Amino acid sequence: MAEVRRRKEAFDEQHCTMVIVTFLPVTELAAFRAQHHLDFPVLGDPDRQVYRLYGLQRGTWRQVLHPRGIGAYWKAWRRGIPIRRPHGGDDVLQLGGDFLIDPQGRIRLAHYSHDPADRPSADQLLSALSPSHGDGPR
Amino acid sequence: MGHLQPGDWAPEFELADQDAKPYRLKLADTRWRLLIFLRHRH
């Protein structure tokens, strides 16, 4: 999320709106948005109905404790990013995902995370948006 | 529900945003949309 946030202008240039979906309660969304300096919508899906609608499932402990995920947490900790304990209501086994939707409403990229660190890079996402990739924005 | 694939229609939905206002994802829009589903609150 941090890398994509830093590249927001590049997504804006490609006429792409970013939207964060969390399973935080609605009452906590504004604080979360401010804490992470986000200037795009943050949505609350505490019942995870939309997670299920998009096929996002809970993983296994083996996935969550994947060395790549542990490594990502280690790097974040080295950069001074605090690692929080799971909060009440958190589900550490829930996996995330990223979906790029074109203006007609078709999925152009669907990425289902296999472990906590498994996310497409901003470059991968921007590449899927570029005019040379299919019939992206012009 | 199984995994969505490129070319599938994106499921429409409505959720509350940070201002407790409804945000509706509609199929037709003037812009691309990047949905980032977090795995927990990070």
PDB file of C-alpha atoms in Angstrom:
ATOM      1  CA  MET A   1       0.000   0.000   0.000  1.00  0.00           C
ATOM      2  CA  ALA A   2       2.841   2.410   0.861  1.00  0.00           C
ATOM      3  CA  GLU A   3       4.497   2.036  -2.531  1.00  0.00           C
ATOM      4  CA  VAL A   4       1.233   2.542  -4.398  1.00  0.00           C
ATOM      5  CA  ARG A   5       0.456   5.584  -2.227  1.00  0.00           C
ATOM      6  CA  ARG A   6       3.821   7.128  -3.119  1.00  0.00           C
ATOM      7  CA  ARG A   7       3.043   6.659  -6.813  1.00  0.00           C
ATOM      8  CA  LYS A   8      -0.449   8.145  -6.611  1.00  0.00           C
ATOM      9  CA  GLU A   9       0.345  10.861  -9.143  1.00  0.00           C
ATOM     10  CA  ALA A  10       1.318   8.263 -11.720  1.00  0.00           C
ATOM     11  CA  PHE A  11      -2.025   6.511 -11.190  1.00  0.00           C
ATOM     12  CA  ASP A  12      -3.821   9.855 -11.453  1.00  0.00           C
ATOM     13  CA  GLU A  13      -2.114  10.515 -14.778  1.00  0.00           C
ATOM     14  CA  GLN A  14      -3.523   7.209 -16.012  1.00  0.00           C
ATOM     15  CA  HIS A  15      -7.038   8.217 -14.882  1.00  0.00           C
ATOM     16  CA  CYS A  16      -7.083   5.592 -12.172  1.00  0.00           C
ATOM     17  CA  THR A  17      -8.758   6.037  -8.789  1.00  0.00           C
ATOM     18  CA  MET A  18      -7.347   4.041  -5.910  1.00  0.00           C
ATOM     19  CA  VAL A  19      -9.709   2.629  -3.305  1.00  0.00           C
ATOM     20  CA  ILE A  20      -8.681   0.810  -0.125  1.00  0.00           C
ATOM     21  CA  VAL A  21     -10.983  -1.868   1.265  1.00  0.00           C
ATOM     22  CA  THR A  22     -10.432  -2.951   4.852  1.00  0.00           C
ATOM     23  CA  PHE A  23     -12.433  -4.878   7.379  1.00  0.00           C
ATOM     24  CA  LEU A  24     -12.128  -2.105   9.920  1.00  0.00           C
ATOM     25  CA  PRO A  25     -15.335  -0.819  11.468  1.00  0.00           C
ATOM     26  CA  VAL A  26     -16.541   2.375   9.817  1.00  0.00           C
ATOM     27  CA  THR A  27     -15.874   4.347  13.002  1.00  0.00           C
ATOM     28  CA  GLU A  28     -12.118   3.674  12.634  1.00  0.00           C
ATOM     29  CA  LEU A  29     -11.712   4.475   8.953  1.00  0.00           C
ATOM     30  CA  ALA A  30     -11.041   8.194   9.283  1.00  0.00           C
ATOM     31  CA  ALA A  31      -8.265   7.635  11.842  1.00  0.00           C
ATOM     32  CA  PHE A  32      -6.733   4.880   9.712  1.00  0.00           C
ATOM     33  CA  ARG A  33      -6.816   7.136   6.644  1.00  0.00           C
ATOM     34  CA  ALA A  34      -5.140   9.971   8.528  1.00  0.00           C
ATOM     35  CA  GLN A  35      -2.545   7.689  10.105  1.00  0.00           C
ATOM     36  CA  HIS A  36      -1.450   6.409   6.703  1.00  0.00           C
ATOM     37  CA  HIS A  37      -1.726   9.794   4.965  1.00  0.00           C
ATOM     38  CA  LEU A  38      -4.172   8.477   2.393  1.00  0.00           C
ATOM     39  CA  ASP A  39      -6.061  10.903   0.192  1.00  0.00           C
ATOM     40  CA  PHE A  40      -8.280   8.407  -1.549  1.00  0.00           C
ATOM     41  CA  PRO A  41     -11.345   6.505  -0.304  1.00  0.00           C
ATOM     42  CA  VAL A  42     -10.996   3.958   2.488  1.00  0.00           C
ATOM     43  CA  LEU A  43     -13.957   1.623   2.789  1.00  0.00           C
ATOM     44  CA  GLY A  44     -15.046  -0.551   5.684  1.00  0.00           C
ATOM     45  CA  ASP A  45     -16.216  -4.110   5.150  1.00  0.00           C
ATOM     46  CA  PRO A  46     -16.332  -5.477   8.698  1.00  0.00           C
ATOM     47  CA  ASP A  47     -18.426  -8.474   7.679  1.00  0.00           C
ATOM     48  CA  ARG A  48     -16.076  -9.128   4.736  1.00  0.00           C
ATOM     49  CA  GLN A  49     -18.980  -9.584   2.352  1.00  0.00           C
ATOM     50  CA  VAL A  50     -17.122  -7.807  -0.438  1.00  0.00           C
ATOM     51  CA  TYR A  51     -13.964  -9.781   0.323  1.00  0.00           C
ATOM     52  CA  ARG A  52     -16.006 -12.921  -0.330  1.00  0.00           C
ATOM     53  CA  LEU A  53     -17.672 -11.346  -3.377  1.00  0.00           C
ATOM     54  CA  TYR A  54     -14.211 -10.896  -4.881  1.00  0.00           C
ATOM     55  CA  GLY A  55     -13.144 -14.406  -3.878  1.00  0.00           C
ATOM     56  CA  LEU A  56     -10.691 -13.374  -1.168  1.00  0.00           C
ATOM     57  CA  GLN A  57     -10.339 -16.134   1.368  1.00  0.00           C
ATOM     58  CA  ARG A  58      -8.639 -16.842   4.626  1.00  0.00           C
ATOM     59  CA  GLY A  59      -5.234 -18.420   4.314  1.00  0.00           C
ATOM     60  CA  THR A  60      -3.383 -20.888   6.462  1.00  0.00           C
ATOM     61  CA  TRP A  61      -0.805 -20.285   9.159  1.00  0.00           C
ATOM     62  CA  ARG A  62       1.771 -21.692   6.740  1.00  0.00           C
ATOM     63  CA  GLN A  63       0.914 -18.899   4.287  1.00  0.00           C
ATOM     64  CA  VAL A  64       0.876 -16.170   6.924  1.00  0.00           C
ATOM     65  CA  LEU A  65       4.206 -17.319   8.351  1.00  0.00           C
ATOM     66  CA  HIS A  66       5.798 -17.631   4.906  1.00  0.00           C
ATOM     67  CA  PRO A  67       9.464 -16.516   5.020  1.00  0.00           C
ATOM     68  CA  ARG A  68       8.727 -13.766   2.483  1.00  0.00           C
ATOM     69  CA  GLY A  69       6.077 -12.333   4.791  1.00  0.00           C
ATOM     70  CA  ILE A  70       8.317 -12.551   7.830  1.00  0.00           C
ATOM     71  CA  GLY A  71      11.061 -10.866   5.788  1.00  0.00           C
ATOM     72  CA  ALA A  72       8.731  -8.032   4.847  1.00  0.00           C
ATOM     73  CA  TYR A  73       7.859  -7.447   8.502  1.00  0.00           C
ATOM     74  CA  TRP A  74      11.578  -7.511   9.373  1.00  0.00           C
ATOM     75  CA  LYS A  75      12.384  -4.906   6.712  1.00  0.00           C
ATOM     76  CA  ALA A  76       9.499  -2.724   7.873  1.00  0.00           C
ATOM     77  CA  TRP A  77      10.726  -2.960  11.465  1.00  0.00           C
ATOM     78  CA  ARG A  78      14.265  -2.003  10.336  1.00  0.00           C
ATOM     79  CA  ARG A  79      12.803   1.076   8.628  1.00  0.00           C
ATOM     80  CA  GLY A  80      11.170   2.109  11.875  1.00  0.00           C
ATOM     81  CA  ILE A  81       7.642   1.112  10.931  1.00  0.00           C
ATOM     82  CA  PRO A  82       5.969  -0.198  14.073  1.00  0.00           C
ATOM     83  CA  ILE A  83       4.717  -3.776  13.948  1.00  0.00           C
ATOM     84  CA  ARG A  84       1.446  -3.959  15.768  1.00  0.00           C
ATOM     85  CA  ARG A  85      -0.085  -6.844  17.592  1.00  0.00           C
ATOM     86  CA  PRO A  86      -3.315  -8.025  16.028  1.00  0.00           C
ATOM     87  CA  HIS A  87      -6.162  -5.850  17.213  1.00  0.00           C
ATOM     88  CA  GLY A  88      -9.491  -7.174  18.404  1.00  0.00           C
ATOM     89  CA  GLY A  89     -11.496  -7.909  15.274  1.00  0.00           C
ATOM     90  CA  ASP A  90      -8.397  -8.499  13.167  1.00  0.00           C
ATOM     91  CA  ASP A  91      -8.154 -11.807  11.398  1.00  0.00           C
ATOM     92  CA  VAL A  92      -4.520 -12.460  10.648  1.00  0.00           C
ATOM     93  CA  LEU A  93      -5.444 -15.322   8.327  1.00  0.00           C
ATOM     94  CA  GLN A  94      -7.466 -13.156   5.947  1.00  0.00           C
ATOM     95  CA  LEU A  95      -5.574 -12.710   2.695  1.00  0.00           C
ATOM     96  CA  GLY A  96      -5.603  -9.540   0.618  1.00  0.00           C
ATOM     97  CA  GLY A  97      -5.769  -8.833  -3.065  1.00  0.00           C
ATOM     98  CA  ASP A  98      -5.574  -6.195  -5.769  1.00  0.00           C
ATOM     99  CA  PHE A  99      -7.979  -5.648  -8.664  1.00  0.00           C
ATOM    100  CA  LEU A 100      -7.671  -3.275 -11.567  1.00  0.00           C
ATOM    101  CA  ILE A 101     -11.037  -2.458 -13.130  1.00  0.00           C
ATOM    102  CA  ASP A 102     -11.373  -0.665 -16.453  1.00  0.00           C
ATOM    103  CA  PRO A 103     -13.932   2.089 -17.136  1.00  0.00           C
ATOM    104  CA  GLN A 104     -16.349  -0.442 -18.647  1.00  0.00           C
ATOM    105  CA  GLY A 105     -16.300  -2.469 -15.455  1.00  0.00           C
ATOM    106  CA  ARG A 106     -14.147  -5.394 -16.564  1.00  0.00           C
ATOM    107  CA  ILE A 107     -11.417  -6.827 -14.387  1.00  0.00           C
ATOM    108  CA  ARG A 108      -8.071  -6.212 -16.077  1.00  0.00           C
ATOM    109  CA  LEU A 109      -5.803  -7.516 -13.337  1.00  0.00           C
ATOM    110  CA  ALA A 110      -6.728  -9.774 -10.425  1.00  0.00           C
ATOM    111  CA  HIS A 111      -4.036 -10.536  -7.900  1.00  0.00           C
ATOM    112  CA  TYR A 112      -4.783 -12.866  -4.986  1.00  0.00           C
ATOM    113  CA  SER A 113      -2.088 -12.713  -2.328  1.00  0.00           C
ATOM    114  CA  HIS A 114      -0.595 -16.052  -1.350  1.00  0.00           C
ATOM    115  CA  ASP A 115       1.131 -14.595   1.705  1.00  0.00           C
ATOM    116  CA  PRO A 116       1.311 -11.203   3.454  1.00  0.00           C
ATOM    117  CA  ALA A 117       4.129  -9.890   1.242  1.00  0.00           C
ATOM    118  CA  ASP A 118       2.664 -11.114  -2.030  1.00  0.00           C
ATOM    119  CA  ARG A 119       1.483  -7.901  -3.663  1.00  0.00           C
ATOM    120  CA  PRO A 120       1.928  -6.595  -7.199  1.00  0.00           C
ATOM    121  CA  SER A 121       4.387  -3.729  -7.461  1.00  0.00           C
ATOM    122  CA  ALA A 122       3.241  -0.261  -8.479  1.00  0.00           C
ATOM    123  CA  ASP A 123       5.167  -0.766 -11.739  1.00  0.00           C
ATOM    124  CA  GLN A 124       3.223  -3.946 -12.481  1.00  0.00           C
ATOM    125  CA  LEU A 125      -0.064  -2.175 -11.850  1.00  0.00           C
ATOM    126  CA  LEU A 126       0.901   0.863 -13.900  1.00  0.00           C
ATOM    127  CA  SER A 127       2.046  -1.391 -16.712  1.00  0.00           C
ATOM    128  CA  ALA A 128      -1.422  -2.974 -16.826  1.00  0.00           C
ATOM    129  CA  LEU A 129      -2.829   0.552 -17.163  1.00  0.00           C
ATOM    130  CA  SER A 130      -0.505   1.699 -19.914  1.00  0.00           C
ATOM    131  CA  PRO A 131      -1.792   2.252 -23.460  1.00  0.00           C
ATOM    132  CA  SER A 132       0.574  -0.416 -24.749  1.00  0.00           C
ATOM    133  CA  HIS A 133      -1.145  -3.011 -22.544  1.00  0.00           C
ATOM    134  CA  GLY A 134      -4.324  -4.001 -24.338  1.00  0.00           C
ATOM    135  CA  ASP A 135      -6.670  -1.059 -24.720  1.00  0.00           C
ATOM    136  CA  GLY A 136      -5.708   0.867 -21.611  1.00  0.00           C
ATOM    137  CA  PRO A 137      -6.342   4.605 -21.137  1.00  0.00           C
ATOM    138  CA  ARG A 138      -5.099   6.917 -23.862  1.00  0.00           C
TER     139      ARG A 138
ATOM    140  CA  MET B   1     -17.057 -17.655  -4.920  1.00  0.00           C
ATOM    141  CA  GLY B   2     -14.098 -18.602  -7.071  1.00  0.00           C
ATOM    142  CA  HIS B   3     -11.328 -16.338  -8.195  1.00  0.00           C
ATOM    143  CA  LEU B   4     -12.138 -13.534 -10.604  1.00  0.00           C
ATOM    144  CA  GLN B   5     -10.217 -13.552 -13.852  1.00  0.00           C
ATOM    145  CA  PRO B   6      -9.199 -10.782 -16.253  1.00  0.00           C
ATOM    146  CA  GLY B   7     -12.151 -10.107 -18.541  1.00  0.00           C
ATOM    147  CA  ASP B   8     -14.765 -10.891 -15.878  1.00  0.00           C
ATOM    148  CA  TRP B   9     -17.227  -8.178 -14.926  1.00  0.00           C
ATOM    149  CA  ALA B  10     -16.245  -6.617 -11.611  1.00  0.00           C
ATOM    150  CA  PRO B  11     -18.859  -7.318  -8.927  1.00  0.00           C
ATOM    151  CA  GLU B  12     -20.677  -4.134  -7.967  1.00  0.00           C
ATOM    152  CA  PHE B  13     -20.936  -3.263  -4.293  1.00  0.00           C
ATOM    153  CA  GLU B  14     -21.618  -0.475  -1.844  1.00  0.00           C
ATOM    154  CA  LEU B  15     -19.681   0.134   1.374  1.00  0.00           C
ATOM    155  CA  ALA B  16     -19.335   3.005   3.816  1.00  0.00           C
ATOM    156  CA  ASP B  17     -16.290   5.224   3.420  1.00  0.00           C
ATOM    157  CA  GLN B  18     -14.243   7.099   6.021  1.00  0.00           C
ATOM    158  CA  ASP B  19     -16.975   9.742   6.322  1.00  0.00           C
ATOM    159  CA  ALA B  20     -19.625   7.031   6.802  1.00  0.00           C
ATOM    160  CA  LYS B  21     -20.987   7.946   3.388  1.00  0.00           C
ATOM    161  CA  PRO B  22     -21.918   5.217   0.923  1.00  0.00           C
ATOM    162  CA  TYR B  23     -19.359   4.516  -1.774  1.00  0.00           C
ATOM    163  CA  ARG B  24     -20.748   2.519  -4.667  1.00  0.00           C
ATOM    164  CA  LEU B  25     -18.527   0.739  -7.135  1.00  0.00           C
ATOM    165  CA  LYS B  26     -20.389   0.904 -10.435  1.00  0.00           C
ATOM    166  CA  LEU B  27     -19.398  -0.944 -13.546  1.00  0.00           C
ATOM    167  CA  ALA B  28     -19.352   1.980 -15.964  1.00  0.00           C
ATOM    168  CA  ASP B  29     -17.188   4.893 -14.879  1.00  0.00           C
ATOM    169  CA  THR B  30     -15.014   7.494 -16.525  1.00  0.00           C
ATOM    170  CA  ARG B  31     -11.954   6.225 -14.688  1.00  0.00           C
ATOM    171  CA  TRP B  32     -10.091   3.036 -13.971  1.00  0.00           C
ATOM    172  CA  ARG B  33     -10.346   1.758 -10.416  1.00  0.00           C
ATOM    173  CA  LEU B  34      -7.660   0.030  -8.364  1.00  0.00           C
ATOM    174  CA  LEU B  35      -9.174  -1.872  -5.450  1.00  0.00           C
ATOM    175  CA  ILE B  36      -6.663  -2.767  -2.758  1.00  0.00           C
ATOM    176  CA  PHE B  37      -8.037  -5.222  -0.210  1.00  0.00           C
ATOM    177  CA  LEU B  38      -5.933  -5.155   2.934  1.00  0.00           C
ATOM    178  CA  ARG B  39      -5.377  -8.321   4.900  1.00  0.00           C
ATOM    179  CA  HIS B  40      -5.652  -6.526   8.205  1.00  0.00           C
ATOM    180  CA  ARG B  41      -5.227  -3.029   9.478  1.00  0.00           C
ATOM    181  CA  HIS B  42      -1.424  -2.864   8.863  1.00  0.00           C
TER     182      HIS B  42
END
